[in-house]
Amino acid sequence: MTLPCPARRPRSTPWATGLTVAAMIAAYTAGVGVALFGGCLAVSRWLGVALLLLGSAGAVPLIAQARSRPVARWFAGVPLPGWR
């Protein structure tokens, strides 16, 4: 005789953790961008603009590929469903 499996409630989305991690990453990225642009601005305004454009253009292929892949949320400690 097998016992019925208790009903499993779906896990809720960890919004607080996700938004906190997203805010920290956004602040870090903005800080690095401002620091690099400020350093390049001391040398030449056009050098800073050119490096920002080059960095943005280099990130486009990475972001385009990332749209079709599952997100590994290792930094938040939340595993993806089905991953071991």
mmCIF file of C-alpha atoms in Angstrom:
data_model
loop_
_atom_site.group_PDB
_atom_site.id
_atom_site.type_symbol
_atom_site.label_atom_id
_atom_site.label_comp_id
_atom_site.label_asym_id
_atom_site.label_seq_id
_atom_site.Cartn_x
_atom_site.Cartn_y
_atom_site.Cartn_z
ATOM 1 C CA MET A 1 0.000 0.000 0.000
ATOM 2 C CA THR A 2 1.391 3.367 -0.973
ATOM 3 C CA LEU A 3 0.630 6.492 0.915
ATOM 4 C CA PRO A 4 -0.548 9.508 -1.055
ATOM 5 C CA CYS A 5 2.035 12.193 -1.539
ATOM 6 C CA PRO A 6 1.153 15.309 0.440
ATOM 7 C CA ALA A 7 0.216 18.259 -1.696
ATOM 8 C CA ARG A 8 3.256 20.386 -2.355
ATOM 9 C CA ARG A 9 2.784 24.080 -2.386
ATOM 10 C CA PRO A 10 4.755 25.868 -5.091
ATOM 11 C CA ARG A 11 7.664 27.804 -3.681
ATOM 12 C CA SER A 12 7.197 31.525 -3.746
ATOM 13 C CA THR A 13 9.511 33.761 -5.714
ATOM 14 C CA PRO A 14 12.216 35.297 -3.478
ATOM 15 C CA TRP A 15 11.524 38.888 -4.528
ATOM 16 C CA ALA A 16 13.328 40.529 -1.613
ATOM 17 C CA THR A 17 16.530 38.580 -2.239
ATOM 18 C CA GLY A 18 16.396 39.116 -5.993
ATOM 19 C CA LEU A 19 15.768 42.845 -5.761
ATOM 20 C CA THR A 20 18.487 43.269 -3.126
ATOM 21 C CA VAL A 21 21.056 41.433 -5.248
ATOM 22 C CA ALA A 22 19.982 43.356 -8.372
ATOM 23 C CA ALA A 23 20.352 46.681 -6.542
ATOM 24 C CA MET A 24 23.812 45.741 -5.242
ATOM 25 C CA ILE A 25 24.994 44.675 -8.704
ATOM 26 C CA ALA A 26 23.561 47.857 -10.258
ATOM 27 C CA ALA A 27 25.318 50.025 -7.654
ATOM 28 C CA TYR A 28 28.618 48.205 -8.181
ATOM 29 C CA THR A 29 28.344 48.476 -11.968
ATOM 30 C CA ALA A 30 27.472 52.178 -11.779
ATOM 31 C CA GLY A 31 30.385 52.813 -9.398
ATOM 32 C CA VAL A 32 32.858 51.061 -11.677
ATOM 33 C CA GLY A 33 31.507 52.908 -14.713
ATOM 34 C CA VAL A 34 31.732 56.296 -12.999
ATOM 35 C CA ALA A 35 35.243 55.576 -11.710
ATOM 36 C CA LEU A 36 36.525 54.430 -15.109
ATOM 37 C CA PHE A 37 34.870 57.289 -16.960
ATOM 38 C CA GLY A 38 36.186 59.770 -14.387
ATOM 39 C CA GLY A 39 39.729 58.441 -14.795
ATOM 40 C CA CYS A 40 39.522 58.634 -18.573
ATOM 41 C CA LEU A 41 37.916 62.070 -18.362
ATOM 42 C CA ALA A 42 41.025 63.339 -16.594
ATOM 43 C CA VAL A 43 43.047 62.362 -19.670
ATOM 44 C CA SER A 44 40.612 63.175 -22.455
ATOM 45 C CA ARG A 45 36.839 63.549 -22.696
ATOM 46 C CA TRP A 46 36.737 61.747 -26.039
ATOM 47 C CA LEU A 47 38.801 58.862 -24.702
ATOM 48 C CA GLY A 48 36.247 58.322 -21.936
ATOM 49 C CA VAL A 49 33.334 58.431 -24.375
ATOM 50 C CA ALA A 50 35.122 56.096 -26.809
ATOM 51 C CA LEU A 51 35.890 53.552 -24.062
ATOM 52 C CA LEU A 52 32.298 53.624 -22.794
ATOM 53 C CA LEU A 53 30.993 53.042 -26.329
ATOM 54 C CA LEU A 54 33.514 50.250 -26.891
ATOM 55 C CA GLY A 55 32.540 48.557 -23.634
ATOM 56 C CA SER A 56 28.843 48.839 -24.423
ATOM 57 C CA ALA A 57 29.343 47.449 -27.930
ATOM 58 C CA GLY A 58 31.344 44.553 -26.495
ATOM 59 C CA ALA A 59 28.565 43.680 -24.053
ATOM 60 C CA VAL A 60 25.864 43.401 -26.730
ATOM 61 C CA PRO A 61 26.781 39.868 -27.950
ATOM 62 C CA LEU A 62 27.056 38.601 -24.370
ATOM 63 C CA ILE A 63 23.645 39.995 -23.452
ATOM 64 C CA ALA A 64 22.095 38.621 -26.656
ATOM 65 C CA GLN A 65 23.410 35.118 -25.882
ATOM 66 C CA ALA A 66 22.331 35.329 -22.246
ATOM 67 C CA ARG A 67 18.706 35.890 -23.251
ATOM 68 C CA SER A 68 18.397 32.295 -24.481
ATOM 69 C CA ARG A 69 20.127 30.612 -21.517
ATOM 70 C CA PRO A 70 18.723 29.745 -18.107
ATOM 71 C CA VAL A 71 19.823 32.068 -15.341
ATOM 72 C CA ALA A 72 22.038 30.565 -12.666
ATOM 73 C CA ARG A 73 21.280 32.465 -9.498
ATOM 74 C CA TRP A 74 24.341 31.231 -7.606
ATOM 75 C CA PHE A 75 25.011 34.647 -6.080
ATOM 76 C CA ALA A 76 21.630 34.650 -4.361
ATOM 77 C CA GLY A 77 21.882 31.044 -3.200
ATOM 78 C CA VAL A 78 18.649 30.072 -4.938
ATOM 79 C CA PRO A 79 18.983 27.027 -7.224
ATOM 80 C CA LEU A 80 17.043 26.768 -10.446
ATOM 81 C CA PRO A 81 14.237 24.212 -10.481
ATOM 82 C CA GLY A 82 15.504 20.925 -11.886
ATOM 83 C CA TRP A 83 19.197 21.732 -11.336
ATOM 84 C CA ARG A 84 21.181 19.553 -8.991
#
